[in-house]
Amino acid sequence: MPTPTVAVSRHTAIVKPPLFTFQTLPMPIVYEVVEYLEGYYKYSFNIHTSRHITSKAVLAPLLSVSERWRKAALESICDSCVLDFNHSCETREVVFPAWPTDVPPSWLYMLHLVKLIFVSATLEKILSDGVFCSTLTWLQSESVVLPAARTLILHLKNVADLDLGFDDSLHHTSEGETVVVNFARCLKQLAPAATDLHLFIPSIDETQANNRLLCGLLISTLCQAGIKGVHVYAEQATIPVSLDVQGLSRLTRITQGKNVACGPFARLAYHNANTLQMLNINVGAEDDWLSLVYGGTKVLATFNSLDELIITATDVPYEATWTVIDNAAPFPVLWMLEVFDRYPFDDDMLFRGNGKTMKYLRIPFCALARNALGRFDVFRRSGVSQMNSVRIGPIFDADEAFVTERGDAPVKQQLRHILKASAALFISDDTSEMSLCETIETAPSTHDLQHMDLGEQVYYVCGVIDLLTALPGLVSLTCLVGSPDEDIEANPGISCLGCFRKRYYPLNKRFKVLRVRHTDESSVEEIAYVAMHIAVVCPSFAFVDLPLEHRKEFSQEIARAMANRPFRPFADSIRHLMFKE
């Protein structure tokens, strides 16, 4: 069947071809697909090969094997396509030529797959008559649209203040404002289905009023054109962006990154309290909190749709932070709460929130003090049983506070309450194997704990086995693994696999997935060693989640071990290990 053609004219937009073919794929995309499918190939069929596919002629027959492969290839291609106006993308991304005369038909054919538009330039370049305006104008004249594009990324590089003729008020139009508005509208017309704007702004000082207006005008124009998610970041501290908050409504996602002044975004969140679903905010002063929940008025906002709240409070007294969070009224449907706060908590402060909907909680490291852990005791006594994920870990520089509190009996007692209420547990990096296992073993209700993340703490075979023994309902475990030599020296019994299996089998019939963080401290050989020991005693263990670049070496280690006498009797238990995506 001939390759479908794509008609491009002033009155017709690019239409997705009825059948997807690979004849017009640029080679960078082919390499991306191959890399994706090599990992998928091993996972699906447990076949390991060192052959590298480098041509479309080899790729096409492979893609005809199954519908799953074709779908995986298409997803990989879509994720690889980036319309980049900067010519500085990473090599794994596809850079479309910036000038109309350089655009071949094969590239136009790919435009309907683009999911992300990336613009990185100085403010002067965006507002000049150079590459951006020319390319956008040409794309517009050819009625080109990118129907799959959902994300706009604008990286504004640092620049001196521009003399654009801006007025002091956003409500007055000048020549400079007109250029900015037209640029934003052209981007939105190019990607009519785009929903999220990620804006990286330069450092702006008090003298650069025009730059503040420019950033605010870009945000306002794109939001008025249909953008629902605004995410703003800055590399260095910057003064507030000028935002016309009243004109920005019905937003669902707001991210105010580090170094971005909080005030305007707190007021923006307050103004969108009824529609906001996700808020990631860096609170820098008590006044910012008041802007968030009161919006400069005496009326307390209720975030009726907010289900994900991430707070970083760096310079706010804890009373201001937790007084807001403790009040259940503003967040009636909150599902996930993450708080990064270096301050401790008072004896009389209890986390109430709305436990009927809360399922994920991450609290500050210093909140592991006995009074803060009392919050979870309140959760349990009030009948809250929906929470299935708790993360406790170091925040900022609070390690010393945890060392002081860790040996306290009331703290361990409160930790048991967390284990009772949770289906997932994320353990701090400096929690030792022994103290963790002791806590779990003495907790009466840990059978429902399904997922555990042990952070960066190194665990050996026996430590993992002890955890699987203490947690009979565990399905997945994420950890670092240690040297087998150290483990054998401390526990010589594990070197005899027959004795090892006789002692532990069957262990934890639900356990299926081992996720391993690979670092310089844990080699692939060590990972394979731990995985094989688990496979010998856990009948349901089937998947190893390992980075793609280490899977070939892991498979070689498994094959080498099965050829050795100690592991040979257990080959059937080990051979079925597969990679999990």
XYZ file of C-alpha atoms in Angstrom:
581
model
C 0.000 0.000 0.000
C 1.491 3.394 -0.944
C 2.493 5.790 1.765
C -0.322 8.272 2.496
C 0.470 11.802 1.474
C -0.061 14.848 3.602
C -1.573 17.893 1.967
C -0.386 21.216 3.320
C -1.931 24.434 2.039
C -3.122 27.748 3.356
C -6.555 26.336 4.058
C -5.924 22.756 5.178
C -4.221 21.572 8.334
C -1.985 18.537 8.569
C -4.163 15.467 8.969
C -2.966 12.286 10.611
C -2.519 9.549 7.984
C -4.943 6.597 8.186
C -2.073 4.120 8.619
C 1.165 4.671 10.475
C 4.262 3.785 8.446
C 7.973 3.956 9.216
C 9.289 4.846 5.775
C 9.359 8.577 6.525
C 10.869 8.352 10.007
C 14.040 10.397 10.533
C 16.879 8.232 11.822
C 17.052 9.900 15.284
C 13.521 8.663 15.898
C 14.425 5.190 14.637
C 17.244 4.986 17.189
C 14.854 6.106 19.925
C 12.351 3.402 18.962
C 15.039 0.737 18.864
C 16.320 1.642 22.328
C 12.796 1.474 23.688
C 11.964 -1.838 22.036
C 15.197 -3.582 23.012
C 14.174 -3.247 26.638
C 10.607 -4.208 25.774
C 11.868 -7.207 23.786
C 13.750 -8.644 26.755
C 10.878 -8.027 29.122
C 8.224 -9.642 26.936
C 10.067 -12.719 25.740
C 13.022 -13.053 28.107
C 15.343 -13.093 25.082
C 18.694 -11.395 25.478
C 20.784 -10.274 22.546
C 23.696 -7.931 21.983
C 22.673 -7.208 18.399
C 21.981 -3.532 17.761
C 19.351 -2.653 15.186
C 20.496 0.300 13.113
C 18.294 0.329 10.036
C 14.628 0.726 9.204
C 14.781 -2.448 7.130
C 15.487 -4.453 10.293
C 13.044 -2.466 12.423
C 9.976 -2.925 10.214
C 9.760 -6.771 10.437
C 10.151 -6.626 14.210
C 7.255 -4.214 14.502
C 5.018 -6.660 12.658
C 5.419 -9.233 15.430
C 2.589 -8.044 17.636
C 0.113 -5.259 18.207
C 1.755 -4.545 21.561
C 5.048 -3.782 19.843
C 3.419 -1.462 17.341
C 1.685 0.391 20.129
C 4.927 0.620 22.118
C 6.767 1.924 19.058
C 4.145 4.578 18.401
C 4.262 5.741 22.015
C 8.041 5.954 21.849
C 7.924 7.975 18.643
C 5.371 10.398 20.046
C 7.474 10.938 23.145
C 10.511 11.641 20.949
C 8.970 14.409 18.865
C 9.714 17.916 20.101
C 9.198 21.069 18.080
C 12.282 23.027 19.106
C 12.884 26.615 18.000
C 16.246 26.779 19.738
C 18.433 24.242 17.888
C 19.950 23.150 21.202
C 17.949 20.071 22.107
C 19.530 16.942 23.452
C 20.471 14.469 20.761
C 17.678 12.090 21.725
C 15.064 14.669 20.893
C 14.000 15.523 17.380
C 14.717 19.074 16.268
C 12.518 20.329 13.483
C 14.208 22.785 11.095
C 13.427 26.362 11.997
C 13.241 27.878 8.521
C 10.446 27.099 6.031
C 12.863 26.404 3.164
C 14.505 23.620 5.203
C 11.342 21.682 6.014
C 11.086 18.495 3.923
C 7.757 16.650 3.513
C 8.912 13.862 5.843
C 9.225 16.355 8.696
C 5.802 17.817 8.027
C 4.483 14.279 8.157
C 5.752 14.031 11.739
C 4.225 17.257 13.014
C 0.981 15.591 14.076
C 2.984 13.530 16.607
C 4.563 16.481 18.417
C 3.595 16.545 22.089
C 5.818 19.375 23.281
C 6.851 22.780 21.956
C 10.117 24.129 23.324
C 11.287 27.736 22.987
C 14.512 28.916 24.613
C 15.824 32.392 23.884
C 16.495 35.839 25.209
C 13.575 38.201 25.445
C 14.970 40.367 22.645
C 15.070 37.427 20.248
C 11.461 36.481 20.888
C 10.374 40.046 20.225
C 12.530 40.566 17.138
C 11.623 39.784 13.546
C 13.950 36.791 13.505
C 13.482 33.053 13.565
C 10.520 32.833 15.943
C 8.190 35.270 14.228
C 9.151 34.057 10.744
C 8.632 30.390 11.554
C 5.414 30.934 13.475
C 4.066 33.155 10.702
C 4.903 30.551 8.080
C 3.311 27.727 10.088
C 0.226 29.865 10.548
C 0.042 30.730 6.843
C 0.164 27.027 5.998
C -2.617 26.300 8.516
C -0.286 23.929 10.345
C -1.534 22.770 13.729
C -0.069 20.314 16.213
C -3.109 18.387 17.485
C -1.139 16.214 19.932
C 0.837 19.029 21.577
C -0.168 19.409 25.219
C 2.829 21.229 26.718
C 4.457 24.580 26.004
C 7.914 25.154 27.501
C 9.238 28.713 27.334
C 12.752 29.232 28.664
C 13.445 32.959 28.849
C 17.148 33.610 29.222
C 18.569 36.371 31.370
C 18.685 39.769 29.731
C 18.839 43.444 30.595
C 15.552 45.286 30.915
C 13.933 45.903 27.526
C 12.730 49.272 26.319
C 9.430 48.099 24.869
C 7.287 51.108 25.581
C 5.337 49.334 28.301
C 2.911 51.377 30.318
C 2.801 50.989 34.074
C -0.631 49.372 33.838
C -1.355 46.015 32.234
C -4.646 47.404 30.990
C -3.003 49.750 28.489
C -1.623 48.582 25.166
C 1.752 49.568 23.759
C 3.756 48.355 20.783
C 5.826 46.042 22.975
C 2.765 44.529 24.596
C 1.227 43.885 21.180
C 4.278 41.885 20.089
C 4.175 39.765 23.255
C 0.452 39.100 22.930
C 0.777 38.119 19.264
C 3.647 35.757 20.035
C 1.645 34.008 22.776
C -1.454 33.746 20.587
C 0.563 32.283 17.703
C 1.898 29.580 20.017
C -1.593 28.702 21.231
C -2.964 28.615 17.676
C -0.133 26.296 16.709
C -1.055 23.978 19.610
C -4.796 24.491 20.183
C -5.037 21.532 22.576
C -2.128 22.639 24.787
C -3.094 22.593 28.456
C 0.106 23.339 30.395
C 2.622 26.179 30.303
C 6.066 25.721 31.872
C 7.764 29.108 32.055
C 11.417 29.420 33.118
C 12.060 33.071 33.857
C 15.371 34.907 34.228
C 16.451 36.635 37.385
C 14.512 39.906 37.542
C 15.491 42.695 39.891
C 13.539 45.713 41.053
C 14.690 47.863 38.128
C 13.346 45.521 35.434
C 9.683 46.447 35.488
C 9.260 45.731 31.768
C 10.492 42.165 32.152
C 8.027 41.598 34.990
C 5.236 42.833 32.755
C 6.427 40.668 29.874
C 6.365 37.451 31.920
C 2.993 38.302 33.398
C 1.591 39.176 29.984
C 2.773 35.872 28.489
C 1.058 33.956 31.288
C -2.143 35.986 31.081
C -2.457 35.754 27.295
C -1.892 32.002 27.168
C -4.282 31.350 30.056
C -6.974 33.433 28.419
C -6.424 31.324 25.284
C -7.143 28.082 27.115
C -4.082 27.067 29.156
C -5.231 25.418 32.404
C -1.902 24.682 34.081
C 0.680 27.355 34.938
C 4.122 26.259 36.176
C 6.723 28.990 36.746
C 10.351 28.448 37.756
C 13.442 30.634 38.283
C 17.108 29.753 38.711
C 17.787 32.721 40.971
C 15.675 34.759 43.334
C 13.365 37.129 41.516
C 10.876 39.789 42.509
C 7.153 39.201 41.910
C 5.928 38.700 38.354
C 3.220 41.204 37.421
C 0.007 39.178 37.143
C -3.488 40.403 36.449
C -5.039 37.831 38.784
C -8.629 38.864 38.106
C -8.262 37.949 34.441
C -6.964 34.428 35.118
C -9.770 32.074 36.059
C -10.634 28.378 35.897
C -7.023 27.223 36.282
C -6.600 23.628 37.468
C -2.834 23.375 38.086
C -0.394 25.916 39.542
C 3.305 25.432 40.315
C 5.289 28.252 41.869
C 8.865 27.024 41.762
C 11.760 27.798 44.042
C 13.099 31.373 43.794
C 9.820 32.638 42.312
C 8.121 35.200 44.532
C 5.114 33.567 46.164
C 2.706 36.483 46.614
C 1.152 36.702 43.114
C 0.761 32.924 42.856
C -0.797 32.645 46.306
C -3.366 35.224 45.231
C -3.785 33.405 41.911
C -4.489 30.161 43.769
C -7.018 31.920 46.006
C -8.741 33.360 42.928
C -9.002 29.849 41.404
C -9.977 28.053 44.610
C -13.079 26.460 43.080
C -11.331 24.860 40.094
C -7.762 24.250 41.293
C -6.810 20.557 41.461
C -3.035 20.711 42.006
C -1.026 23.355 43.854
C 2.741 23.281 44.348
C 3.769 26.400 46.237
C 6.921 27.671 47.955
C 5.841 29.798 50.888
C 8.394 32.394 51.873
C 6.586 34.518 54.445
C 3.569 34.414 56.711
C 1.882 37.023 54.525
C 2.062 34.602 51.588
C 0.002 32.087 53.544
C -2.578 34.734 54.288
C -2.722 35.567 50.575
C -3.341 31.906 49.816
C -6.239 31.303 52.183
C -7.649 34.824 52.524
C -6.616 36.506 49.268
C -6.283 39.889 50.928
C -9.829 39.655 52.286
C -11.386 38.349 55.471
C -13.036 35.454 53.620
C -11.412 32.037 54.047
C -11.075 30.236 50.711
C -12.327 26.672 50.364
C -10.453 24.681 47.733
C -13.331 22.434 46.713
C -11.444 20.567 43.965
C -7.879 20.566 45.308
C -6.672 16.987 45.721
C -2.893 17.495 45.514
C -1.089 20.038 47.698
C 2.700 20.396 47.922
C 4.037 23.012 50.320
C 7.619 24.136 50.830
C 7.736 26.529 53.775
C 11.272 27.865 54.152
C 10.883 31.013 56.231
C 7.413 30.664 57.696
C 6.849 30.042 61.422
C 5.299 26.627 61.906
C 2.200 28.181 63.485
C 1.348 29.858 60.178
C 1.887 26.687 58.149
C 0.051 24.212 60.310
C -2.740 26.538 61.401
C -3.826 26.558 57.765
C -3.300 22.837 57.205
C -4.944 21.845 60.482
C -8.150 23.553 59.450
C -10.100 20.915 57.523
C -12.418 23.428 55.852
C -10.137 24.740 53.052
C -9.290 21.271 51.656
C -12.366 19.000 51.724
C -11.194 16.549 49.013
C -7.421 16.582 49.571
C -5.890 13.300 48.396
C -2.154 14.007 48.630
C -0.264 16.328 50.958
C 3.496 16.881 50.974
C 4.990 19.353 53.424
C 8.636 20.446 53.407
C 9.210 22.500 56.555
C 12.308 22.805 58.732
C 10.376 23.857 61.846
C 9.364 21.506 64.711
C 5.853 21.260 66.096
C 4.199 22.280 69.335
C 2.744 19.794 71.813
C -0.794 20.993 71.233
C -0.684 20.901 67.417
C -2.452 17.947 65.833
C -2.813 17.249 62.148
C -6.513 16.845 61.418
C -7.032 17.609 57.749
C -9.756 15.567 56.100
C -8.842 11.919 56.517
C -11.770 10.598 54.511
C -10.002 11.422 51.252
C -6.309 11.496 52.257
C -4.298 8.646 50.732
C -0.764 10.000 50.439
C 1.099 11.962 53.071
C 4.684 13.157 53.211
C 5.711 15.046 56.316
C 8.949 16.761 57.382
C 11.752 14.692 58.803
C 11.655 16.671 62.022
C 7.978 15.796 62.317
C 9.026 12.345 63.536
C 9.215 13.834 67.024
C 6.703 12.205 69.336
C 4.210 15.039 69.249
C 4.106 15.183 65.463
C 3.665 11.427 65.221
C 0.701 11.864 67.518
C -1.067 13.260 64.487
C -1.335 9.761 63.053
C -2.689 8.455 66.334
C -5.496 10.993 65.952
C -6.061 9.748 62.426
C -6.514 6.197 63.701
C -8.787 7.036 66.602
C -11.086 9.065 64.394
C -11.740 6.046 62.213
C -9.678 7.115 59.232
C -8.581 4.044 57.294
C -8.247 5.309 53.724
C -4.631 6.455 53.890
C -2.489 3.942 52.017
C 0.802 5.741 51.534
C 3.015 7.453 54.076
C 6.476 8.834 53.397
C 8.773 9.771 56.232
C 12.184 11.041 55.339
C 14.822 13.721 55.831
C 13.868 17.242 54.866
C 16.509 19.979 54.673
C 19.106 19.614 57.453
C 17.057 17.946 60.196
C 19.139 14.744 60.476
C 20.342 15.557 63.984
C 16.808 15.969 65.296
C 15.930 12.493 64.089
C 18.968 10.894 65.678
C 17.911 12.395 68.998
C 14.353 11.146 68.778
C 14.846 7.786 67.088
C 15.508 5.748 70.208
C 12.489 7.088 72.065
C 9.894 4.395 72.835
C 6.844 6.661 72.240
C 8.165 7.415 68.748
C 8.289 3.721 67.889
C 4.808 3.313 69.285
C 3.514 6.062 67.026
C 5.356 4.572 64.048
C 3.337 1.418 64.564
C 0.178 3.466 64.142
C 1.507 4.618 60.776
C 2.136 1.028 59.744
C -1.389 0.037 60.714
C -2.934 2.705 58.530
C -0.724 2.379 55.477
C -0.427 0.214 52.413
C 2.826 1.866 51.368
C 5.708 2.962 53.554
C 8.750 5.036 52.623
C 11.498 4.735 55.209
C 14.086 7.422 55.909
C 17.621 6.831 54.688
C 19.239 6.405 58.097
C 16.819 3.873 59.567
C 18.838 0.730 60.260
C 17.763 -2.784 59.273
C 17.526 -3.976 62.849
C 15.462 -1.092 64.242
C 13.107 -1.233 61.280
C 12.536 -4.983 61.538
C 12.041 -4.757 65.305
C 9.424 -2.057 64.845
C 7.598 -3.987 62.138
C 7.671 -7.293 63.987
C 6.130 -5.749 67.101
C 3.417 -3.941 65.141
C 0.230 -6.028 65.273
C -1.349 -4.871 61.991
C 1.183 -4.835 59.183
C -0.378 -7.525 57.006
C -1.869 -4.929 54.653
C 1.423 -3.165 53.941
C 1.970 -3.777 50.226
C 4.765 -1.452 49.056
C 7.939 -0.365 50.795
C 10.675 2.060 49.766
C 13.818 1.868 51.892
C 15.425 5.022 50.523
C 19.208 4.960 50.158
C 19.882 2.554 53.023
C 21.879 -0.520 51.880
C 20.272 -3.899 52.641
C 21.792 -7.368 52.350
C 20.117 -10.679 51.577
C 19.282 -11.471 55.185
C 17.904 -7.988 55.796
C 15.585 -8.317 52.809
C 14.508 -11.801 53.882
C 13.762 -10.542 57.400
C 11.545 -7.810 55.962
C 9.697 -10.281 53.745
C 9.158 -12.466 56.799
C 7.845 -9.571 58.898
C 5.578 -8.290 56.105
C 3.631 -11.231 54.656
C 1.515 -8.954 52.452
C 4.414 -7.126 50.807
C 4.143 -7.033 47.004
C 7.036 -4.744 46.013
C 10.260 -3.584 47.625
C 12.550 -0.740 46.535
C 16.042 -0.638 48.008
C 19.799 -0.610 47.569
C 21.560 -3.962 47.946
C 24.921 -4.681 49.500
C 27.934 -6.865 48.860
C 27.339 -10.636 49.054
C 30.774 -11.096 50.666
C 29.775 -8.987 53.676
C 26.471 -10.840 53.926
C 28.088 -14.291 53.796
C 30.658 -13.280 56.401
C 27.909 -12.189 58.787
C 25.514 -15.038 57.906
C 27.436 -18.039 56.539
C 24.217 -20.057 56.292
C 23.059 -18.282 53.148
C 25.933 -19.758 51.112
C 24.179 -23.159 51.302
C 21.137 -22.620 49.097
C 19.618 -25.964 50.076
C 19.641 -25.006 53.750
C 18.483 -21.513 52.881
C 15.463 -22.804 50.943
C 14.621 -25.386 53.560
C 14.585 -22.712 56.251
C 12.490 -20.078 54.489
C 10.415 -21.661 51.702
C 7.637 -20.767 51.048
C 8.233 -17.181 52.106
C 5.767 -14.396 51.348
C 3.542 -15.827 48.620
C 2.483 -12.327 47.489
C 5.884 -10.774 46.826
C 6.408 -10.111 43.104
C 8.623 -7.099 42.360
C 12.112 -6.072 43.471
C 13.051 -2.537 42.440
C 16.739 -1.832 42.794
C 18.400 1.550 42.786
C 21.667 0.988 40.980
C 24.615 3.037 42.250
C 28.376 2.702 42.317
C 28.044 0.966 45.681
C 25.852 -1.849 44.345
C 27.060 -3.750 41.291
C 24.847 -5.735 38.947
C 26.457 -8.900 40.323
C 25.226 -8.030 43.814
C 21.750 -7.251 42.516
C 21.579 -10.616 40.737
C 22.790 -12.361 43.892
C 19.995 -10.880 46.006
C 17.359 -11.493 43.317
C 18.289 -15.168 42.991
C 18.096 -15.735 46.733
C 14.633 -14.180 46.806
C 13.563 -16.327 43.844
C 14.638 -19.473 45.694
C 12.277 -18.846 48.632
C 9.465 -16.608 47.246
C 7.242 -18.594 44.854
C 5.525 -15.528 43.330
C 8.656 -13.459 42.759
C 8.841 -12.762 39.023
C 10.025 -9.249 38.192
C 13.194 -7.230 38.683
C 12.854 -3.513 38.039
C 16.284 -2.443 36.816
C 17.510 0.443 34.632
C 17.583 -0.445 30.951
C 21.344 -0.052 30.584
C 22.025 -2.765 33.204
C 19.588 -5.445 32.036
C 21.953 -7.185 29.639
C 24.642 -7.535 32.320
C 22.029 -8.728 34.817
C 20.865 -11.443 32.404
C 24.441 -12.587 31.896
C 24.900 -12.838 35.665
C 21.741 -14.950 35.961
C 22.876 -17.268 33.161
C 26.335 -17.604 34.706
C 24.872 -18.429 38.128
C 22.527 -21.091 36.781
C 25.529 -22.861 35.253
C 27.192 -23.109 38.667
C 26.546 -26.048 40.945
C 25.000 -24.188 43.937
C 22.242 -22.602 41.845
C 21.710 -25.431 39.336
C 19.025 -27.271 41.367
C 16.987 -24.059 41.533
C 17.203 -23.135 37.859
C 13.421 -23.390 37.420
C 12.875 -20.796 40.146
C 15.431 -18.396 38.702
C 14.975 -18.791 34.954
C 11.538 -17.161 34.869
C 12.778 -13.811 36.244
C 11.754 -11.024 33.890
C 12.168 -7.288 33.687
C 9.312 -5.079 34.748
C 8.697 -1.772 32.947
